[in-house]
PDB file of C-alpha atoms in Angstrom:
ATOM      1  CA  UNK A  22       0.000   0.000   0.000  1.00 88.00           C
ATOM      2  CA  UNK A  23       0.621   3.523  -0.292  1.00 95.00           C
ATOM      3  CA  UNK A  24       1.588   5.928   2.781  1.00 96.00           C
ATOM      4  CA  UNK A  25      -1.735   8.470   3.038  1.00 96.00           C
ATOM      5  CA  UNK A  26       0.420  11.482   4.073  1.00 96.00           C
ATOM      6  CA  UNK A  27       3.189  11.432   1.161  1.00 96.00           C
ATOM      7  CA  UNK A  28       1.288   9.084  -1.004  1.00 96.00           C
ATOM      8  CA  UNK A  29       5.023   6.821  -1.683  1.00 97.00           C
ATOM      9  CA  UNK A  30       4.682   2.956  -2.062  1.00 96.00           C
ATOM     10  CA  UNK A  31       5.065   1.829   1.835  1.00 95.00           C
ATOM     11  CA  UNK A  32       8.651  -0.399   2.158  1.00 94.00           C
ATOM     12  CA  UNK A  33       8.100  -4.054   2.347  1.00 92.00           C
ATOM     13  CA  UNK A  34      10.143  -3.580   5.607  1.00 91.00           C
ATOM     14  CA  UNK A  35       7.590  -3.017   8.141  1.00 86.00           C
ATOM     15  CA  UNK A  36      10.092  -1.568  10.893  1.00 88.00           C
ATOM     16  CA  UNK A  37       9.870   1.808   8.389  1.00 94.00           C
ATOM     17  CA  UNK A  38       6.033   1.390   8.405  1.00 93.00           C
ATOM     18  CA  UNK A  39       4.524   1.907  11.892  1.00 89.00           C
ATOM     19  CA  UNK A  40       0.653   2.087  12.482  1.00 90.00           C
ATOM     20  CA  UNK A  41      -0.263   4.471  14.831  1.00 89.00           C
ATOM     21  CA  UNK A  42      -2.823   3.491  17.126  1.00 85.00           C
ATOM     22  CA  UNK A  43      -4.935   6.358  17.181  1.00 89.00           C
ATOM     23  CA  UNK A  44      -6.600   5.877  13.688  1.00 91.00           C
ATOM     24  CA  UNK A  45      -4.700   2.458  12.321  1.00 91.00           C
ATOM     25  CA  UNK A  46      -3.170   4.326   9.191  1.00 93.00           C
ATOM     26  CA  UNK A  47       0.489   2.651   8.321  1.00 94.00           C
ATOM     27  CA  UNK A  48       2.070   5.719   7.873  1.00 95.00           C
ATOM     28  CA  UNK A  49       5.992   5.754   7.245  1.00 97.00           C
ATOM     29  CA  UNK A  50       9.304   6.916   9.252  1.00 96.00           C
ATOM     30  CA  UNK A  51       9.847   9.986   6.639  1.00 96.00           C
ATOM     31  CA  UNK A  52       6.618  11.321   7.908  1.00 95.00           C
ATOM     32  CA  UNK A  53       6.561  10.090  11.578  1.00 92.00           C
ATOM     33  CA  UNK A  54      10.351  11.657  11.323  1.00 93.00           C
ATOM     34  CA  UNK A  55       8.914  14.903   9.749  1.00 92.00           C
ATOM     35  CA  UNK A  56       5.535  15.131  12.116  1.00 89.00           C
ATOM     36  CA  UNK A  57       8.572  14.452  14.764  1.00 88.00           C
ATOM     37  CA  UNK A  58      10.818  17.101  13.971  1.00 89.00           C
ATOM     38  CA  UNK A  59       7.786  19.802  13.247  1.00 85.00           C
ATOM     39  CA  UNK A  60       7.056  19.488  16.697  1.00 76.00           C
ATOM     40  CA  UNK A  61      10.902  19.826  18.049  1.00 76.00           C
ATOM     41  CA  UNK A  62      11.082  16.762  18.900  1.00 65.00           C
ATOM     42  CA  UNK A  63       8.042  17.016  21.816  1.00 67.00           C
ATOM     43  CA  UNK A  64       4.430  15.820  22.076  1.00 68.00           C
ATOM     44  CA  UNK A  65       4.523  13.356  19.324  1.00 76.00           C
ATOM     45  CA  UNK A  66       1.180  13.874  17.163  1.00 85.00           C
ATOM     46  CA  UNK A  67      -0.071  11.382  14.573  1.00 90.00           C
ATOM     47  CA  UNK A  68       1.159  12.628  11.171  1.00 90.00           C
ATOM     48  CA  UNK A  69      -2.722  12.009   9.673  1.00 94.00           C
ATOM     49  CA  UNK A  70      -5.139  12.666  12.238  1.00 91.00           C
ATOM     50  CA  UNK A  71      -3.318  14.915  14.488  1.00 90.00           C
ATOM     51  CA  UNK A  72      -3.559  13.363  17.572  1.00 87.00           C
ATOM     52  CA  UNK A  73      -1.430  14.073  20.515  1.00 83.00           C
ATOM     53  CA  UNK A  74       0.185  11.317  22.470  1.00 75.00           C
ATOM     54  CA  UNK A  75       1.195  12.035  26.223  1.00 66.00           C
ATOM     55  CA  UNK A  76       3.645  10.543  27.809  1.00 57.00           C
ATOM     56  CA  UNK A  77       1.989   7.175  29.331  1.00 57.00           C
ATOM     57  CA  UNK A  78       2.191   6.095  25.649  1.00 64.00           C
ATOM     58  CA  UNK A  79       1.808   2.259  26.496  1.00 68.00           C
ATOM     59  CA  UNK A  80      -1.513   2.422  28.383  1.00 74.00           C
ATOM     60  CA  UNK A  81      -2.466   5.319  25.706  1.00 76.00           C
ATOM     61  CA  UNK A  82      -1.638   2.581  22.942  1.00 77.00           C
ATOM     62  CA  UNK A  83      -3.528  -0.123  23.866  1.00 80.00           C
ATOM     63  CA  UNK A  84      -6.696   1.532  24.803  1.00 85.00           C
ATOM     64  CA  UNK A  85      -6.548   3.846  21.378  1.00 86.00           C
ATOM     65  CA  UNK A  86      -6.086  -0.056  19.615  1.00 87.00           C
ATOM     66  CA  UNK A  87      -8.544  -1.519  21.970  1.00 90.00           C
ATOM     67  CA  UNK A  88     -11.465   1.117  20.521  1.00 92.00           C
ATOM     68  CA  UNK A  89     -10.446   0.364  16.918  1.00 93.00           C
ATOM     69  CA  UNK A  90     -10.787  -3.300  17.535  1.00 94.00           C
ATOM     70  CA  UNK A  91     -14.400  -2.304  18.489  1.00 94.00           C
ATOM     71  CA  UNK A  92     -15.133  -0.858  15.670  1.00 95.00           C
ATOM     72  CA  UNK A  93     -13.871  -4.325  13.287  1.00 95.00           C
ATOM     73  CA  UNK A  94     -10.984  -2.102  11.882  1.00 95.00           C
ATOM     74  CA  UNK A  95      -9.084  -4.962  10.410  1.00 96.00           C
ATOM     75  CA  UNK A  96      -5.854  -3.760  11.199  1.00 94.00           C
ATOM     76  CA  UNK A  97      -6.044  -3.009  14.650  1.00 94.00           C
ATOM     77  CA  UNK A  98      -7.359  -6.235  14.491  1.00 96.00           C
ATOM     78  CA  UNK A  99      -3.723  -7.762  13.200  1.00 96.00           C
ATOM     79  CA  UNK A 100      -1.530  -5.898  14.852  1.00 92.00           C
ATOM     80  CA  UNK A 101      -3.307  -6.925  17.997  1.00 94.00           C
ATOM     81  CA  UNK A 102      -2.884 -10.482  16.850  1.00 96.00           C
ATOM     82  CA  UNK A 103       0.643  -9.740  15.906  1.00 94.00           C
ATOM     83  CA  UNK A 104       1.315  -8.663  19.450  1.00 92.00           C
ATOM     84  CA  UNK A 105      -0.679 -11.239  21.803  1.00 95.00           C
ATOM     85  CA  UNK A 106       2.023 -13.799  19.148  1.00 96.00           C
ATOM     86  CA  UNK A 107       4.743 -12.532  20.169  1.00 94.00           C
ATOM     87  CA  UNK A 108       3.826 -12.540  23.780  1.00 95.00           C
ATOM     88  CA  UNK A 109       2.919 -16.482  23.395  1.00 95.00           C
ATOM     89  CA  UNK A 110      -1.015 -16.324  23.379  1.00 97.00           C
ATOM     90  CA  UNK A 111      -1.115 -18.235  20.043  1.00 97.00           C
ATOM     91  CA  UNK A 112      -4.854 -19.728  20.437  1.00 96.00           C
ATOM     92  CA  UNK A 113      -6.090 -15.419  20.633  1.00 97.00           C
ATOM     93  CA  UNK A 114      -3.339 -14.309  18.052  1.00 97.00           C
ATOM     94  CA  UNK A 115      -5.426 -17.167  15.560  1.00 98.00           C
ATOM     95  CA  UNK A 116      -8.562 -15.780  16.638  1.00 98.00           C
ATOM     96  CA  UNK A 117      -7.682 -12.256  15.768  1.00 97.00           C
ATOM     97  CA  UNK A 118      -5.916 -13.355  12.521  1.00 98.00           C
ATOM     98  CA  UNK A 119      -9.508 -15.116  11.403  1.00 98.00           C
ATOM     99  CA  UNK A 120     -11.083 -12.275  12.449  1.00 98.00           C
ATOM    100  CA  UNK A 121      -8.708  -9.369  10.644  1.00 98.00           C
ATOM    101  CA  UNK A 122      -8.971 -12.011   7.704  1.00 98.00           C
ATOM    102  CA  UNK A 123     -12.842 -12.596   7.123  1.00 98.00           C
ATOM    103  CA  UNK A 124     -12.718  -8.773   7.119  1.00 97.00           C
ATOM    104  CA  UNK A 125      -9.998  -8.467   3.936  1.00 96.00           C
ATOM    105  CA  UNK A 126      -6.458  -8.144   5.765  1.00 97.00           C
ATOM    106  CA  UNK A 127      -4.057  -9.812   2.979  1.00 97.00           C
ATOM    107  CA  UNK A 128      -1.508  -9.521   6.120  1.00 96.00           C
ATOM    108  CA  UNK A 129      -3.498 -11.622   8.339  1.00 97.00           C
ATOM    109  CA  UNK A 130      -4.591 -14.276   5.730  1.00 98.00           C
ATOM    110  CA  UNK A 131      -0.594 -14.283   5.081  1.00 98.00           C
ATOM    111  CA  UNK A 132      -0.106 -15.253   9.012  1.00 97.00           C
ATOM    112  CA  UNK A 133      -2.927 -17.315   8.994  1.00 98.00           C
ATOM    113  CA  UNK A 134      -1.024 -18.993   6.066  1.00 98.00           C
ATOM    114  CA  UNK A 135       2.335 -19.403   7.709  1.00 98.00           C
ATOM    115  CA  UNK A 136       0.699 -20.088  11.186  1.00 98.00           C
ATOM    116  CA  UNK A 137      -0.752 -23.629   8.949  1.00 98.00           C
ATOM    117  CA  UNK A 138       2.248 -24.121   7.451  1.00 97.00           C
ATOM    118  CA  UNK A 139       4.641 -24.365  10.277  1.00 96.00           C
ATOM    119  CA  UNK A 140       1.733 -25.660  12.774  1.00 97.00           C
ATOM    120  CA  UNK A 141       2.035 -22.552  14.663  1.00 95.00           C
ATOM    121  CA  UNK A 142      -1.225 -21.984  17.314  1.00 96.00           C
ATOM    122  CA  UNK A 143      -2.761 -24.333  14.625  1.00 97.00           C
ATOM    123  CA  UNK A 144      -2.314 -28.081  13.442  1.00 97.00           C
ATOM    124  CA  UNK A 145      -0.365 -28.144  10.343  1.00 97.00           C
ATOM    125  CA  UNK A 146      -3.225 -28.092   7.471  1.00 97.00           C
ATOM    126  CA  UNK A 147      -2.241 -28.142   3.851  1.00 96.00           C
ATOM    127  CA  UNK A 148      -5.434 -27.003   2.413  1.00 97.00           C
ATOM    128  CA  UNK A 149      -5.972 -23.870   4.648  1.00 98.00           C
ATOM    129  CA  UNK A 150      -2.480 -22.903   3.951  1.00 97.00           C
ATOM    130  CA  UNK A 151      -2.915 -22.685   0.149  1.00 97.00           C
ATOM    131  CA  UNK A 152      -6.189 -20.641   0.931  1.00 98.00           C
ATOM    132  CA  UNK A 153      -4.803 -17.952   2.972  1.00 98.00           C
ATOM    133  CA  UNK A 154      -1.474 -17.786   0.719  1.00 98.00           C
ATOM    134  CA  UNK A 155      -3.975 -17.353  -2.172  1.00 98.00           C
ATOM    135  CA  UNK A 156      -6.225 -14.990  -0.292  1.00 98.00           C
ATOM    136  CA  UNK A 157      -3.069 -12.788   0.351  1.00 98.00           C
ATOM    137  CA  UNK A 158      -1.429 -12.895  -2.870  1.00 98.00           C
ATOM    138  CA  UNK A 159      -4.851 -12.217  -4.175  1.00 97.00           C
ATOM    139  CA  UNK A 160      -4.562  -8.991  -1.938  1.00 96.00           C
ATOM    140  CA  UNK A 161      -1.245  -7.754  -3.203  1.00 96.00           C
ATOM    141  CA  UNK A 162       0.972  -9.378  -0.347  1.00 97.00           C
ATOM    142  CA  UNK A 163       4.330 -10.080  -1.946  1.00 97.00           C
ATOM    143  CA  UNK A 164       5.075 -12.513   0.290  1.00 97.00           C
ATOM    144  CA  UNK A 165       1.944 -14.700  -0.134  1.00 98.00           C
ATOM    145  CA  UNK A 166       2.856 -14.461  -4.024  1.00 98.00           C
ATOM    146  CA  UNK A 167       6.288 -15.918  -3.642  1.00 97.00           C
ATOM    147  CA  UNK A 168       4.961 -18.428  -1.562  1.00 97.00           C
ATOM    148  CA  UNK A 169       1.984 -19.270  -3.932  1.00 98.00           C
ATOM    149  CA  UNK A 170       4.867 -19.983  -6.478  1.00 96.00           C
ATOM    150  CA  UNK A 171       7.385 -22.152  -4.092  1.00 95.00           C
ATOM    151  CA  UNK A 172       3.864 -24.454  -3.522  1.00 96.00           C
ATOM    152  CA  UNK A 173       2.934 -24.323  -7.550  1.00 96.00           C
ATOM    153  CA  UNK A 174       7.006 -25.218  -7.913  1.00 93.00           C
ATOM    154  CA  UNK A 175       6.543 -28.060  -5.404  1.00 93.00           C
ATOM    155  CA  UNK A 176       3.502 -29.318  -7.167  1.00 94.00           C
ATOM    156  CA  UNK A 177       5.628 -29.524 -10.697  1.00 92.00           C
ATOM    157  CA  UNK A 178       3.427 -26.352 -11.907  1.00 94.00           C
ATOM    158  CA  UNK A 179       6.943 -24.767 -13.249  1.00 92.00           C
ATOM    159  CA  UNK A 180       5.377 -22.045 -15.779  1.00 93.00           C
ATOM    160  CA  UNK A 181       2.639 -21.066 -12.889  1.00 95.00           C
ATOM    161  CA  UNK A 182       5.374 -20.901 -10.874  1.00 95.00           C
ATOM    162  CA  UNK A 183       7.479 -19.313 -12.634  1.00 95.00           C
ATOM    163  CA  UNK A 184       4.362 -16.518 -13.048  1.00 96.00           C
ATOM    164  CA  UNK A 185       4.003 -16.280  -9.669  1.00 97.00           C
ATOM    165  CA  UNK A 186       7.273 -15.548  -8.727  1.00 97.00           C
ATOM    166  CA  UNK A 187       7.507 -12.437 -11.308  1.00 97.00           C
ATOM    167  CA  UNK A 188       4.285 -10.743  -9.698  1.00 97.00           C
ATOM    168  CA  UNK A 189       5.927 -10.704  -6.399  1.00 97.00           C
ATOM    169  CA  UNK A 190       9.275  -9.501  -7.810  1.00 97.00           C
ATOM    170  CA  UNK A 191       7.542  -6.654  -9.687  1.00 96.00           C
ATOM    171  CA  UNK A 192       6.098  -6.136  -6.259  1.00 96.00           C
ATOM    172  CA  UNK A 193       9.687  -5.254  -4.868  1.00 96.00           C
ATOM    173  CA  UNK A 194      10.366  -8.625  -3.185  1.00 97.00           C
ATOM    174  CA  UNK A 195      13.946  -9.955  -2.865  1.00 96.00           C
ATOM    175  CA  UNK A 196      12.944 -13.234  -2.218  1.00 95.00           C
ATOM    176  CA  UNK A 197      11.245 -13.614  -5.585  1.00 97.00           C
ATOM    177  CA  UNK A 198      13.692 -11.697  -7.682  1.00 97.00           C
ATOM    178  CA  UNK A 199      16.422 -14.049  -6.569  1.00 95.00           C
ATOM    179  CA  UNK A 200      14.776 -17.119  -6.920  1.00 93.00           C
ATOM    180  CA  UNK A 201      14.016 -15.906 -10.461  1.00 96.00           C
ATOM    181  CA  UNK A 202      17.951 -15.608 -11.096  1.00 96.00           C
ATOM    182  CA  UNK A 203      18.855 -18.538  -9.423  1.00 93.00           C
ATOM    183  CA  UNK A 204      16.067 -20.083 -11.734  1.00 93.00           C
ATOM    184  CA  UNK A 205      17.573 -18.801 -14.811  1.00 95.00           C
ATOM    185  CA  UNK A 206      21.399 -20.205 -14.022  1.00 96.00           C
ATOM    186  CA  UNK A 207      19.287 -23.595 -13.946  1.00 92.00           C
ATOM    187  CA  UNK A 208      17.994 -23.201 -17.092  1.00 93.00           C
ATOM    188  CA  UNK A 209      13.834 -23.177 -16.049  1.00 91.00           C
ATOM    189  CA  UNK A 210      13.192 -19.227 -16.647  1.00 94.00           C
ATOM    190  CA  UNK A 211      13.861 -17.681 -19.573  1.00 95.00           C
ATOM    191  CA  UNK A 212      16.848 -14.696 -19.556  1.00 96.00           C
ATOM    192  CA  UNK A 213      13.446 -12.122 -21.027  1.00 95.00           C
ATOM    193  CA  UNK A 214      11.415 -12.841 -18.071  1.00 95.00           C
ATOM    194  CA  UNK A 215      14.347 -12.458 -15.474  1.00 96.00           C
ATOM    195  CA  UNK A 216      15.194  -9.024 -17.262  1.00 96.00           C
ATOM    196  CA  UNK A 217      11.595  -7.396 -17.311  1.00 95.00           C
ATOM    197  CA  UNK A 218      10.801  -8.753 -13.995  1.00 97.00           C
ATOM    198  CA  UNK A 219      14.225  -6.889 -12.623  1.00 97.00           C
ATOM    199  CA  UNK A 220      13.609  -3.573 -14.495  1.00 97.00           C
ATOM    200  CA  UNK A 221       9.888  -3.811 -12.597  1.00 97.00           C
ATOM    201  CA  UNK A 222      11.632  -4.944  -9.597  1.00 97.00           C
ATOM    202  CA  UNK A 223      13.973  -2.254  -9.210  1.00 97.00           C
ATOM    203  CA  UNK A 224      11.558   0.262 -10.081  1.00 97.00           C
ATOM    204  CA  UNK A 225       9.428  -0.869  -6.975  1.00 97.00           C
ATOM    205  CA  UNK A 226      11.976  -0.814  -4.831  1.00 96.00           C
ATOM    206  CA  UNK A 227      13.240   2.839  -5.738  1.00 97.00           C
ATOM    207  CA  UNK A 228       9.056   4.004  -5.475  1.00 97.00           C
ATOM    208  CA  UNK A 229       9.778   3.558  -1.604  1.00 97.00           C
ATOM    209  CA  UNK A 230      12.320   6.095  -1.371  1.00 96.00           C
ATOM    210  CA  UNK A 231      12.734   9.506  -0.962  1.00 97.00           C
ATOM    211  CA  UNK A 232      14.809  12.287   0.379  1.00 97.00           C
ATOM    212  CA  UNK A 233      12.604  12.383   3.230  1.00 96.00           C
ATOM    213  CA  UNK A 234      12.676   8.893   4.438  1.00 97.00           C
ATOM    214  CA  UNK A 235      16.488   9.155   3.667  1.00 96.00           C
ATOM    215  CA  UNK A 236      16.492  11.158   6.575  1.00 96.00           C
ATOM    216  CA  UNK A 237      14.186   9.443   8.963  1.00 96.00           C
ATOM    217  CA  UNK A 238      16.294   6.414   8.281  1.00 95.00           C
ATOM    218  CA  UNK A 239      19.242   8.691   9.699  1.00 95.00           C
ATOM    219  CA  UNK A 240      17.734  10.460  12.326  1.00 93.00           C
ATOM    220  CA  UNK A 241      16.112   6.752  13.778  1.00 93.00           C
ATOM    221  CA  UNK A 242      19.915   5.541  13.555  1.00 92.00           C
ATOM    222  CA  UNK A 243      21.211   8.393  15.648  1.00 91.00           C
ATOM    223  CA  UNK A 244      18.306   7.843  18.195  1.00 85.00           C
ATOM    224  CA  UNK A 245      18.943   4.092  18.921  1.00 86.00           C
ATOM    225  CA  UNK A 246      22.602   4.696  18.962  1.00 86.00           C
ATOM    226  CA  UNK A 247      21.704   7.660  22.029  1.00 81.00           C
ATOM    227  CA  UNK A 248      19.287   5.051  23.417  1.00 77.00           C
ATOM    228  CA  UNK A 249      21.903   2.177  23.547  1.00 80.00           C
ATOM    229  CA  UNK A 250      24.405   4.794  25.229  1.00 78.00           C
ATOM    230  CA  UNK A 251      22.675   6.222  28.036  1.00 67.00           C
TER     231      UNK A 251
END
């Protein structure tokens, strides 16, 4: 997706994509940087809706998140999923993920995907794993795209595969674009496909950037480096 402040393609890296909690838009560092250094550096507002955090941010977060689950925004709805995984409470991170999913997250049918593919919070289910992956890719998930292609490759579906895998590369993804090369130096896609899938590749990837992100990338450097020091 696009960011809804500088209207850029969003970077496949999430880390440079943050939602903010008050309204759930994914907006990225170059304007959370910008919004930042507006303000001097103090009371943090949300680049799109203005809001003003204070300094109990935590407890701010998870009630702001809490009301947009209310309201089925789907990804509140993730992210919360996203968060009660990583803090081990697989069987609600599933139950979010269906839920985030049956309203049109590609991102949660993607983790619903992996989560059946690995048997993680979930028995291992082959069936349910090509749905979600499907359901994703369907979306525009990169990801889901390249893995839509490993499961046609594993099938013997080469050309499908072979499709697959230049949608998610024209998406940006590394993981596609190399698999296409490595592909070619084995003689199962074509030298024309590998070329016009790298040309739409690279153009992808330089959509993301921009001066301004160039320096929120900086300026989040210099901040963790402070961080780790004091």
């Amino acid at each position: 997706g696009d960011c809804p402040i500088c209207l850029l393609p969003l970077s496949l890296d999430v880390q440079k994509s943050p939602m903010q909690s008050c309204c759930s838009k994914v907006i990225c560092n170059g304007c959370m940087v910008a919004s930042i250094l507006h303000k001097g550096g103090k009371n943090y507002a949300c680049p799109f809706c203005r809001h003003e955090y204070s300094k109990d941010d935590k407890t701010e977060t998870d009630v702001n998140v809490m009301k947009r689950i209310e309201v089925n925004d789907p990804v509140a709805i993730r992210e919360s999923a996203i968060r009660h995984g990583k803090s081990g409470d697989l069987g609600t991170a599933i139950e979010y993920f269906k839920k985030a999913a049956a309203l049109g997250d590609a991102e949660a049918h993607y983790q619903l995907g992996m989560s059946y593919t690995i048997g993680r919070g979930v028995e291992r289910d082959a069936k349910k794993e090509k749905y979600h992956m499907e359901e994703a890719a369907i979306g525009g998930h990169p990801a889901a795209r390249d893995a839509v292609g490993v499961m046609e490759m594993r099938m013997g579906n080469e050309d499908r595969a072979v499709k697959h895998f230049i949608i998610a590369a024209t998406l940006g993804h590394d993981g596609a674009m190399d698999g296409l090369r490595q592909g070619h130096a084995l003689g199962r896609v074509r030298k024309e496909d590998v070329d016009i899938a790298l040309v739409a590749y690279q153009a992808a990837v330089d959509a993301t950037k921009s001066p301004q992100r160039d320096i929120a990338e900086k300026y989040l450097a210099e901040f963790e480096e402070f961080q780790e020091m004091s």
